[in-house]
CSV table of C-alpha atoms in Angstrom, one decimal:
chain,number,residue,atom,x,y,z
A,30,UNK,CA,0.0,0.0,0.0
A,31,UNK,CA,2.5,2.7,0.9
A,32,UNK,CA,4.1,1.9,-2.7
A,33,UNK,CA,1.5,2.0,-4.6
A,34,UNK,CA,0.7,5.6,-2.7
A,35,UNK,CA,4.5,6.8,-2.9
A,36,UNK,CA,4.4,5.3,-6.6
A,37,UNK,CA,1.6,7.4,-7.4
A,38,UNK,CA,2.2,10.6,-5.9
A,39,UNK,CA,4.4,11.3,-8.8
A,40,UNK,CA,3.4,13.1,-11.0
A,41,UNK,CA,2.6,17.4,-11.8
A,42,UNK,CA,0.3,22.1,-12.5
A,43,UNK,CA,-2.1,22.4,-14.7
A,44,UNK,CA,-5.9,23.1,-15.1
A,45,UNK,CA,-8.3,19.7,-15.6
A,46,UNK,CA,-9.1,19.2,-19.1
A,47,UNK,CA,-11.8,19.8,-20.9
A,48,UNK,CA,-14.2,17.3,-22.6
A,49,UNK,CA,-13.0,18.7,-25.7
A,50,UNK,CA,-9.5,18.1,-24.8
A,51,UNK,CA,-10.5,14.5,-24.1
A,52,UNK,CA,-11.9,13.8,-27.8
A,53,UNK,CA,-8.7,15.6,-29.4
A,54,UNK,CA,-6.3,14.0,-27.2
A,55,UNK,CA,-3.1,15.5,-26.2
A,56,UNK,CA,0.3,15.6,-27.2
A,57,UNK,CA,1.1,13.1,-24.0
A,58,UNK,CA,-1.5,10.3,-23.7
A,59,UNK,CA,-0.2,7.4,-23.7
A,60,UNK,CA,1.3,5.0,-20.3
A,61,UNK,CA,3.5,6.3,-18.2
A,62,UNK,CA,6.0,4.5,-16.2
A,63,UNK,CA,7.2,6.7,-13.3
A,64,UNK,CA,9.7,5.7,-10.8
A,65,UNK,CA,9.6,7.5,-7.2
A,66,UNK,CA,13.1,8.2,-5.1
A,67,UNK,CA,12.4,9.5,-1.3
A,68,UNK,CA,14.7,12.5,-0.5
A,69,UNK,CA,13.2,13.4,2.9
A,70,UNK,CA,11.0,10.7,5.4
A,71,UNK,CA,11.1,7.2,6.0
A,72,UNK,CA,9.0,5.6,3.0
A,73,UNK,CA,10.4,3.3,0.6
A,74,UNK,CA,12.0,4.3,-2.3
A,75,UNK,CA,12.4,2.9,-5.9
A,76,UNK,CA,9.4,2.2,-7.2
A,77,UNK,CA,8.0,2.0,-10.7
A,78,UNK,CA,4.5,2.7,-11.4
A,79,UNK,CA,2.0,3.1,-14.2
A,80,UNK,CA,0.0,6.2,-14.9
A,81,UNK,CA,-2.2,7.0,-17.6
A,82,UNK,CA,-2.5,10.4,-19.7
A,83,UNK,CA,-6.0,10.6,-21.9
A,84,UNK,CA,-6.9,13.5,-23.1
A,85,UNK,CA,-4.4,15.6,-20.9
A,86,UNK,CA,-6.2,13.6,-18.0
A,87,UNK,CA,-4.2,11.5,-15.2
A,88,UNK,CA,-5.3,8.5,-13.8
A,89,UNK,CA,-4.3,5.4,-12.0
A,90,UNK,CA,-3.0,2.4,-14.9
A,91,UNK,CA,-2.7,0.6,-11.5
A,92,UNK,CA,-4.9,0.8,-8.5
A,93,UNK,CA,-6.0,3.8,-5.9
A,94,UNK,CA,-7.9,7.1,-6.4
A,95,UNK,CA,-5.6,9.7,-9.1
A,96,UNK,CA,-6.4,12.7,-10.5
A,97,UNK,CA,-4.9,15.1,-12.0
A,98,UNK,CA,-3.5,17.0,-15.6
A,99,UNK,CA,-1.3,17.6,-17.8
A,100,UNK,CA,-1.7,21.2,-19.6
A,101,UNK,CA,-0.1,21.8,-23.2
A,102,UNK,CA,3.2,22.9,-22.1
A,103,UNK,CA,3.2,19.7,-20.1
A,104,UNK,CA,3.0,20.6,-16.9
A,105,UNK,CA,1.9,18.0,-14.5
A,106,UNK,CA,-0.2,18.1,-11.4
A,107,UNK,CA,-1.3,14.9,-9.6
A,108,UNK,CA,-2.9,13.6,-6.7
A,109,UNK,CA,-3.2,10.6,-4.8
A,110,UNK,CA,-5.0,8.8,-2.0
A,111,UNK,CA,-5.4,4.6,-1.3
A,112,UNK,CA,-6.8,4.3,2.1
A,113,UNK,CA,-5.7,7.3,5.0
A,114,UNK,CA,-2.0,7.8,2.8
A,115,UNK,CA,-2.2,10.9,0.2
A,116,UNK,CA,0.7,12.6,-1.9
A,117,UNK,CA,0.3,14.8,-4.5
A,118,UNK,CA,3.3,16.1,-7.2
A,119,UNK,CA,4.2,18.4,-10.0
A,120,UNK,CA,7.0,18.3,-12.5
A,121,UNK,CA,7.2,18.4,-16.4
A,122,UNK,CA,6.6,16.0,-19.0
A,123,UNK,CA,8.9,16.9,-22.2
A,124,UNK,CA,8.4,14.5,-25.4
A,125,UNK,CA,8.6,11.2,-23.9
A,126,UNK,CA,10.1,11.7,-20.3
A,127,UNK,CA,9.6,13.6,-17.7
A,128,UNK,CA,10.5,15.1,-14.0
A,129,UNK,CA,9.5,16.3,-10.8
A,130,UNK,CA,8.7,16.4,-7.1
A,131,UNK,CA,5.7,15.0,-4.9
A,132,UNK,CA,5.5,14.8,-0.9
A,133,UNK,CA,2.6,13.7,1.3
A,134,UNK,CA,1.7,11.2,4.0
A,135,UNK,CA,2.4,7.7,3.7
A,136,UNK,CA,1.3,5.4,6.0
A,137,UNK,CA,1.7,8.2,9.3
A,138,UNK,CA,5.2,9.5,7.7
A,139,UNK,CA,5.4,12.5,6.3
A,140,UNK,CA,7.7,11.9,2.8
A,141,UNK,CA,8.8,13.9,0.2
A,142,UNK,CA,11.3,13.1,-2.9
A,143,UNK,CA,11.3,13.0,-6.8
A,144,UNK,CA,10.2,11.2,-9.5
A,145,UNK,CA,11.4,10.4,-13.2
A,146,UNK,CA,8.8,8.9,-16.0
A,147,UNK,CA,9.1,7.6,-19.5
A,148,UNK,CA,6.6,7.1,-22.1
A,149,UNK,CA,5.9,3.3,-23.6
């Protein structure tokens, strides 16, 4: 659980899209895989998990509750909750990668680090 939570906390800024946006698409739908690194806290670090981008849209390719957007200069902002746990992040998404920071609670410790993704 506190992976999946610290795995998902990854990502990113921006406005919800529209259901305009949805139909066209945007320049980064596709799966993500993002791995998380902890910088501060004592949650685990290392993980790799799956997110998905439709429409400039966020959500879970995995398991617990994500929201959250990616506007058209890909920006990213994300948040995350399974169970009493929630993180949230931002970062950047450029071509088929991407970076940034999230922090939250995990499991009772408060946690904060970075994340890294790539597009399949």
């Amino acid at each position: 659980m506190r992976s999946l939570l610290v795995a998902a906390a990854v990502a990113v800024t921006a406005l919800p899209g529209t259901a305009d946006a949805a139909r066209r698409g945007s320049a980064y739908d596709g799966t993500w895989t993002t791995v998380f690194a902890t910088t501060r806290g004592n949650c685990s670090s290392g993980y790799s998990v799956p997110f998905l981008v439709t429409g400039g849209r966020v959500s879970s390719a995995g398991g617990g509750r994500v929201s959250g957007s990616v506007n058209r200069a890909g920006g990213v902002a994300v948040a995350v909750q399974v169970g009493a746990s929630h993180a949230s992040g931002g970062g950047r998404l450029v071509g088929n990668s991407g970076a940034g920071r999230w922090s939250g609670i995990i499991t009772g410790d408060r946690c904060s680090g970075t994340w890294q993704a790539t597009r399949s």
